[in-house]
Amino acid sequence: MGVFYSADTSLKNAITSQKLVLPELLLVFLGGAIFFRIMLKAVGSLSHLHNIKVSETFKTLFSFLFEKKCFLKSFIVMGILWLPHLIIRYPFTVPIDSEVSLLQYYGVCPYTSQHPIIYTQLLGRFSDMGAALGSPVIGLTILAFIQALCLLLVLAYTISTMNRFNVPRHCLFGTLIIFSVAPVIAGYVTSLLIDIFYNVAILLLMNELTWYIFRTDIYKKDLKHPVLTVIAVLGMFFRQNGFYVVAVLILFAVCREIYLILHRKQTIRWAILFLALLTVPLCTGKVNTSFLYEKYNVEKISTRAMFALPLQQTARYMLYHSDDLSDDELQSISSVIKYTPEEYASHYNPANYDGIKHGFNNNVSSRELLDFLHTWVKLFFRHPGTCINATLNQNYCLFSPLKDNSKYYLGVRKKIVQIKNPDYSDVYQAVYSNQEAKAALNSYYLEFSNIPILGLCVNQGFTDFLLLTVCLYALCKKNGRLLLLGLPLLLTLAVTFIGPAALGHPRYTFPIIYALPLFLGIFITSESLS
């Protein structure tokens, strides 16, 4: 049996004999190592991009775009090229996550911690404002415009930052093209998604980390950098895992500050101040979230997402090896997953965790979770191939350049009309206007990945591999500053890998795709940065 499966692999084929899974897994890793070596050599040659010669015409164009008012010109170019997408996809789309948030806000269903409550409140407040003006469509359209504007501003700021760090201008031009036409950006800005504001926050944080790590003197003198750092950290609460990304970043930042203090390259006062810029807004956001949970009596179900990896592996084990489980092991599993041994076959999907998460016992105790984890560890070492395959089947798209994991949102489910006050039938009708043009544009989005070279910028496998390769190269070169800059992106990839879904949810790694030009640009110029 092969280690990787496509999304349409049948359950029968996905759970066949696995006697040779470990040798097959070894071959996969050997092939990956060879590919990694090729990528390392290619990445190592990026430092020579400064020497690429361009024609006089392009030199004139680059000078016009990036020599003066780089931020403003980038903003205008991207805005113009985004405009057709915004017009055709007007007013917005409402994916299922936002639909559920609106249903919770208006009391159709109870509040849960499945989605960030801060975004639920944001959606609801703008919907209320629109209703006061005549229709919820007005308020939600304004919110869609605001999120598009915020992303546009931060992308222009990213190009401006790269320019000020002397990234080669042909690289700046390539970044501008990608930001302007890549459907993973233009195709998402009119979707009411928590990810847009989160992507804005993490990309802004990457920019400010770049200034602090490589141009500390400018960061200290210009007040806008500390202010933007605080805003970025607060914005990380638009995703459930944003708190943990910043928390881990703080741990590494503390180690770096201590190292700099010991080597007399940093003052204790400034180290405390910088760490406070990360810690205070993180704690403030956490307290605010806890307050909102209590105020709206939120049912906490996020535990099932945190345990996605062991739950998915255990479910596959139940299908293939349930006969070798003891009564105590069965009991510990059934206390967490409410399915009977016979029900797993109809609920387990090798490419998606959703079938198992609905069987999670939200009332499980801490002691029962610990017993389950203890059982899972035993099962893993008893049949490692089964458990490893469960995770690889679900997440292979994160590392396979041959797999396009493209998805763009159209419309909204009929369930949204259950909201009667205000009347959401107007929203349903508005979203489904101009469907033919929207469907045609969506087809273009899906075909974009087939464009030679340019299509790679929307390929998760390629961008994730490139991120890992640059980080490995930086590790080999002992470039600690570059590794610290790449940490938020590495954490994003790690959280997605161990999380509940990857296939069909490319948006989870959009922070990597959006921030990779900045990260690569700093890598290219890092040797010249003091």
C-alpha atoms as one frame of an Amber mdcrd trajectory, in Angstrom:
protein
   0.000   0.000   0.000   1.280   3.462  -0.833   1.932   5.897   1.955   0.179
   8.881   0.347  -3.413   9.008  -0.893  -5.377  11.468  -2.944  -8.529  13.043
  -1.579 -10.777  10.622  -3.508  -9.071   7.450  -2.253 -11.720   5.005  -1.128
 -11.835   3.812   2.448 -11.410   0.241   1.313  -8.141   0.997  -0.468  -6.937
   3.249   2.351  -7.119   0.528   4.987  -5.504  -2.451   3.318  -2.509  -4.524
   4.371   0.379  -2.433   5.718   3.114  -5.014   6.256   5.530  -3.072   4.057
   4.590   0.388   5.275   7.851   1.063   7.134  10.119   0.139   4.186   7.886
   2.241   1.942   8.083   5.099   4.408  11.883   4.836   4.353  11.876   5.102
   0.543   9.649   8.156   0.747  12.009   9.865   3.178  15.030   8.957   1.042
  13.324  10.500  -1.979  12.438  13.535   0.113  16.049  13.838   1.303  17.322
  13.844  -2.286  14.733  16.470  -3.239  15.722  18.467  -0.148  19.375  18.395
  -1.189  18.479  19.714  -4.632  16.402  22.453  -3.017  19.271  23.340  -0.680
  21.609  23.822  -3.620  19.011  25.948  -5.378  18.399  28.027  -2.259  22.118
  28.520  -1.761  22.309  30.090  -5.201  19.680  32.699  -4.279  22.370  34.859
  -2.736  23.635  35.524  -6.279  20.370  37.091  -7.409  21.941  40.513  -6.928
  24.131  39.785  -9.955  21.292  39.103 -12.395  21.353  41.584 -15.245  18.120
  43.157 -16.489  17.369  45.254 -19.550  17.311  49.032 -19.467  13.532  48.990
 -19.912  13.084  46.946 -16.755  15.603  49.090 -14.915  13.515  52.159 -15.756
  10.321  50.395 -14.634  11.914  49.206 -11.394  13.234  52.684 -10.664   9.785
  54.170 -11.178   8.069  51.614  -8.927  10.574  51.268  -6.111  12.866  54.302
  -5.991  10.381  56.796  -4.508   7.033  56.287  -2.751   7.353  52.516  -3.029
   4.540  51.925  -0.529   2.034  54.151  -2.306   2.819  52.853  -5.804   2.630
  49.219  -4.692  -0.690  49.943  -2.987  -2.112  51.532  -6.148  -0.894  48.778
  -8.504  -2.296  45.991  -6.329  -5.541  47.910  -5.764  -6.090  48.354  -9.500
  -5.413  44.685 -10.246  -7.619  43.558  -7.356 -10.511  45.760  -8.485 -11.983
  43.330 -11.092 -12.051  40.580  -8.462 -13.783  42.846  -5.963 -16.384  43.947
  -8.535 -17.197  40.465  -9.827 -17.290  38.870  -6.377 -19.351  41.719  -4.862
 -20.675  41.842  -2.206 -18.915  38.908  -0.433 -19.105  35.178   0.280 -19.946
  33.610   3.633 -18.018  30.343   4.205 -19.386  27.881   6.724 -17.174  29.083
   9.619 -18.518  32.622   9.351 -22.043  31.344   8.831 -21.804  29.379  12.088
 -20.438  32.474  13.841 -23.413  34.546  12.658 -25.859  31.828  13.721 -24.249
  31.878  17.170 -24.314  35.669  17.398 -28.040  35.795  16.663 -28.917  32.934
  19.001 -29.915  30.359  16.382 -27.368  27.982  17.898 -25.341  28.189  21.132
 -21.912  29.780  21.351 -18.947  27.399  21.122 -15.193  27.917  21.070 -14.869
  26.351  17.612 -14.173  29.768  16.114 -12.542  32.866  17.669 -15.232  34.722
  19.565 -13.649  38.068  18.713 -14.447  37.446  15.038 -17.968  36.296  15.876
 -18.525  39.601  17.644 -16.975  41.559  14.775 -19.268  39.899  12.218 -22.303
  40.430  14.418 -21.579  44.075  15.184 -21.123  44.975  11.517 -24.258  43.011
  10.657 -26.185  45.001  13.291 -24.807  48.243  11.891 -25.918  47.235   8.406
 -29.376  46.285   9.673 -29.677  49.723  11.262 -28.825  51.246   7.871 -31.358
  49.093   6.033 -29.864  45.633   5.519 -27.144  43.389   7.046 -25.642  43.266
   3.545 -24.455  46.866   3.978 -22.565  46.185   7.210 -21.028  42.912   6.028
 -19.946  44.530   2.753 -18.226  47.299   4.718 -16.437  44.634   6.786 -15.338
  42.810   3.615 -13.989  46.114   2.266 -12.141  46.821   5.532 -10.446  43.424
   5.592  -9.424  43.834   1.939  -8.026  47.291   2.704  -6.090  46.015   5.742
  -4.518  43.206   3.723  -3.697  45.583   0.882  -1.975  47.999   3.288   0.143
  45.289   4.933   1.156  43.742   1.596   2.268  47.189   0.373   4.105  47.670
   3.684   5.831  44.313   3.136   7.119  45.378  -0.284   8.257  48.679   1.236
  10.117  46.813   3.991  11.809  44.548   1.445  12.813  47.622  -0.559  14.347
  49.316   2.477  16.362  46.156   3.158  17.799  46.371  -0.369  16.156  43.219
  -1.707  16.940  43.064  -5.460  14.394  45.031  -7.428  13.544  42.177  -9.773
  12.574  40.238  -6.624  10.436  43.164  -5.527   8.773  43.212  -8.936   8.088
  39.461  -8.743   6.594  39.926  -5.279   4.383  42.748  -6.528   3.128  40.540
  -9.376   2.370  37.646  -7.012   0.580  39.871  -4.517  -1.434  41.424  -7.361
  -2.591  38.348  -9.282  -2.254  35.274  -7.050  -5.789  33.965  -6.418  -4.871
  32.858  -2.890  -4.892  36.597  -2.173  -7.279  38.248  -4.624  -9.704  35.304
  -4.465 -10.045  35.451  -0.699 -10.318  39.143   0.153 -14.081  39.228  -0.441
 -14.725  36.091   1.611 -15.755  36.864   5.174 -13.100  34.721   6.839 -11.267
  34.914  10.141  -8.114  34.072   8.203  -7.885  37.436   6.468  -7.373  39.436
   9.648  -5.111  36.710  11.036  -2.987  36.778   7.893  -2.752  40.561   8.187
  -1.598  40.192  11.799   1.036  37.523  11.225   2.428  39.265   8.137   2.619
  42.536  10.083   4.372  40.695  12.908   6.889  39.284  10.416   7.623  42.808
   9.178   8.206  44.132  12.681  10.368  41.134  13.627  12.454  41.893  10.546
  13.028  45.448  11.735  13.785  44.421  15.308  16.123  41.546  14.447  18.074
  43.148  11.605  17.662  46.905  12.178  17.274  47.240  15.934  18.528  50.827
  15.919  15.739  51.945  13.579  13.147  49.900  15.489  14.090  51.705  18.710
  13.968  55.186  17.177  10.737  54.928  15.188   7.648  54.688  17.434   5.534
  53.147  14.674   7.408  49.825  14.947   6.542  49.158  18.625   2.955  50.290
  17.975   2.585  47.997  14.967   4.089  45.136  16.980   1.372  45.501  19.613
  -1.343  45.664  16.940   0.058  42.541  15.268   0.044  40.529  18.512  -3.542
  41.553  19.279  -4.545  40.528  15.754  -3.214  37.017  16.324  -6.373  36.284
  18.330  -8.327  36.027  15.088  -7.173  32.393  15.000  -7.327  29.922  17.875
  -3.680  28.948  17.462  -2.442  32.556  17.268  -1.901  32.655  21.025   0.431
  29.663  20.917   2.427  31.028  17.977   3.203  34.220  19.900   3.779  32.341
  23.179   6.450  30.110  21.601   7.951  33.130  19.831   8.279  34.879  23.212
  10.173  31.900  24.653  12.735  32.066  21.852  12.872  35.870  22.072  13.666
  35.621  25.805  16.575  33.278  25.059  17.865  35.634  22.378  17.610  38.703
  24.617  19.495  36.930  27.409  22.202  35.931  24.929  22.516  39.521  23.662
  22.666  40.897  27.217  25.409  38.463  28.193  27.408  39.494  25.122  26.781
  43.184  25.850  24.840  43.687  22.628  21.606  44.580  24.379  20.540  46.529
  27.442  18.335  44.929  30.079  15.950  47.877  29.886  15.337  47.554  26.166
  15.080  43.744  26.361  12.326  44.065  28.958  10.565  46.691  26.845  10.588
  44.555  23.689   9.393  41.465  25.532   6.625  43.585  27.064   5.532  44.608
  23.559   4.882  40.923  22.905   3.689  39.781  26.327   1.315  42.566  27.418
  -0.955  42.464  24.321  -0.829  38.652  24.402  -2.069  38.601  28.002  -4.589
  41.353  27.266  -6.024  39.399  24.356  -6.185  36.218  26.421  -8.019  37.968
  29.260 -10.432  39.571  26.786 -11.173  36.201  25.191 -11.791  34.593  28.584
 -14.126  37.454  29.509 -16.122  37.015  26.296 -16.303  33.246  26.843 -17.799
  33.829  30.267 -20.123  36.631  29.136 -21.667  34.567  26.336 -21.554  31.227
  28.186 -19.373  29.654  25.502 -19.157  25.873  25.321 -15.479  25.017  25.009
 -14.958  22.400  22.289 -11.513  23.414  21.069  -9.954  20.429  22.862 -10.948
  18.150  20.013  -8.859  20.242  17.600  -5.840  20.162  19.911  -5.996  16.342
  19.993  -6.634  15.915  16.265  -3.454  13.921  15.621  -3.924  11.206  18.289
  -7.671  11.039  17.623  -7.231  10.471  13.878  -4.500   7.896  14.474  -6.589
   6.071  17.072  -9.587   5.996  14.729  -7.525   4.313  12.027  -6.168   1.889
  14.604  -9.717   0.999  15.633 -10.525   0.095  12.042  -7.501  -2.083  11.479
  -6.496  -3.490  14.863  -9.510  -3.246  17.166  -9.280  -6.964  17.935  -5.949
  -6.579  19.776  -7.212  -3.951  22.245  -7.720  -4.804  25.893 -10.921  -3.912
  27.735  -9.138  -1.089  29.581  -7.806   0.332  26.318 -11.239   0.177  24.710
 -12.708   1.925  27.729 -10.144   4.738  27.637 -10.820   5.282  23.919 -14.622
   5.165  24.226 -14.525   7.760  27.004 -13.086  10.245  24.490 -14.558   9.065
  21.160 -18.197   8.089  21.569 -18.353   5.779  18.546 -18.740   2.038  18.943
 -16.018  -0.086  17.272 -18.444  -0.808  14.412 -19.207   2.864  13.750 -15.665
   3.875  12.833 -15.922   2.462   9.297 -18.712   4.891   8.384 -17.168   7.932
  10.073 -13.428   7.629   9.428 -12.058   9.461   6.384  -8.315   9.056   5.726
  -8.106  12.544   4.203 -10.201  14.457   6.727 -10.627  14.582  10.504 -14.203
  15.900  10.488 -15.817  12.481  10.694 -13.998  11.696  13.929 -14.285  15.106
  15.592 -18.076  14.822  15.651 -17.714  11.758  17.850 -15.541  13.582  20.381
 -16.942  13.697  23.911 -16.968  17.409  24.815 -17.595  16.512  28.471 -14.495
  14.362  28.787 -12.535  14.907  31.999  -8.835  15.728  32.253  -8.179  12.318
  33.806  -9.936  10.551  30.935  -7.884  12.546  28.415  -4.665  11.536  30.164
  -5.720   7.881  30.150  -6.544   8.170  26.453  -3.156   9.704  25.647  -1.423
   6.948  27.595  -3.344   4.366  25.555  -2.572   6.183  22.298   1.183   6.096
  23.003   0.983   2.333  23.571  -0.972   1.849  20.360   1.503   3.970  18.413
   4.458   1.812  19.381   2.434  -1.358  18.886   1.568  -0.515  15.256   3.540
   2.608  14.224   2.829   2.131  10.518  -0.905   2.439  11.032  -0.578   5.630
  13.050   2.006   7.231  10.760  -0.112   6.527   7.702  -3.169   8.080   9.362
  -1.317  11.389   9.639   0.386  11.219   6.242  -2.893  10.450   4.483  -4.428
  13.560   5.993  -1.481  15.918   5.491   0.422  14.792   2.403  -0.719  17.886
   0.491   1.438  20.041   2.782   4.613  18.580   1.289   3.651  17.253  -2.142
   4.433  19.700  -4.976   2.416  17.412  -7.254  -0.818  18.001  -5.324  -2.815
  21.187  -5.826  -4.832  21.962  -2.700  -6.844  24.816  -4.169 -10.201  25.913
  -2.798 -12.124  29.152  -3.207 -15.455  30.035  -1.680 -18.700  30.694  -3.534
 -22.053  31.624  -2.027 -23.460  30.702   1.358 -25.546  27.826   2.677 -29.355
  28.118   2.782 -29.135  27.656   6.549 -28.218  31.344   6.908 -31.867  32.347
   6.353 -32.684  30.875   9.772 -31.614  34.292  11.058 -34.913  36.183  11.099
 -34.033  39.319  13.052 -32.484  40.888  11.069 -33.834  39.177   7.958 -30.969
  37.274   6.329 -32.901  36.371   3.183 -31.477  39.618   1.743 -27.970  38.370
   2.504 -28.648  35.022   0.820 -29.969  36.686  -2.313 -27.142  39.220  -2.466
 -24.437  36.576  -2.154 -25.971  34.573  -5.005 -26.133  37.482  -7.400 -23.989
  37.422 -10.556 -23.257  33.709 -10.090 -22.164  32.989 -13.673 -19.373  35.572
 -13.592 -18.316  34.415 -10.115 -18.195  30.794 -11.249 -16.101  31.744 -14.298
 -13.664  33.664 -12.108 -13.512  30.721  -9.710 -12.558  28.446 -12.620  -9.692
  30.791 -13.430  -8.560  30.601  -9.807  -8.468  26.815  -9.937  -6.585  26.789
 -13.251  -4.012  29.318 -12.015  -1.966  26.553 -10.401  -1.317  25.109 -13.885
   0.476  28.236 -15.101   4.198  27.400 -15.442   6.412  28.840 -12.673   3.812
  31.395 -11.522   1.496  28.575 -10.473   4.072  27.399  -7.929   3.328  30.413
  -5.728  -0.057  28.879  -4.838   1.255  25.335  -4.375   1.406  24.411  -0.688
   3.881  21.584  -1.164   6.372  23.794  -2.988   6.104  26.787  -0.631   6.279
  24.609   2.496   9.295  22.754   1.152  10.943  26.065   0.271  10.350  27.384
   3.796  11.871  24.266   5.370  14.809  24.353   2.985  15.675  27.985   3.738
  15.408  27.307   7.474  17.632  24.230   7.171  20.124  26.270   5.146  20.083
  28.983   7.824  20.626  26.307  10.474  23.623  24.910   8.597  25.027  28.443
   8.292  24.246  29.099  12.000  22.126  32.104  11.052  20.104  32.412  14.249
  18.515  35.718  13.290  16.999  34.281  10.119  15.735  31.240  12.004  14.021
  33.457  14.571  12.373  35.409  11.755  11.109  32.181  10.210   9.785  30.831
  13.525   6.171  32.111  13.129   5.982  30.424   9.720   7.471  27.170  11.022
   4.961  27.200  13.873   2.147  27.821  11.377   3.235  24.746   9.417   3.602
  22.644  12.570   0.164  23.621  13.885  -1.410  22.821  10.511   0.358  19.452
  10.393  -0.867  18.318  13.807  -4.224  20.075  13.460  -7.588  18.752  12.339
  -7.513  19.523   8.609  -5.157  20.338   5.754  -6.629  18.879   2.561  -9.339
  21.222   1.332  -8.208  23.958   3.713  -5.247  25.667   1.995  -5.997  28.893
   3.879  -4.343  27.476   7.013  -0.909  27.931   5.431  -1.598  31.222   3.674
   0.603  33.015   6.246   3.509  31.059   4.745   2.590  31.928   1.161   2.018
  35.609   1.998   5.180  36.046   4.085   7.563  33.859   2.081   8.636  36.693
  -0.291   9.699  38.779   2.722  11.460  35.820   4.328  13.270  34.920   1.096
  14.159  38.549   0.472  15.787  38.875   3.882  17.553  35.557   3.315  18.983
  36.860   0.037  20.308  40.030   1.684  21.096  38.568   5.130  24.841  38.316
   4.499  24.999  42.082   3.914  22.956  42.891   7.038  25.092  43.782  10.029
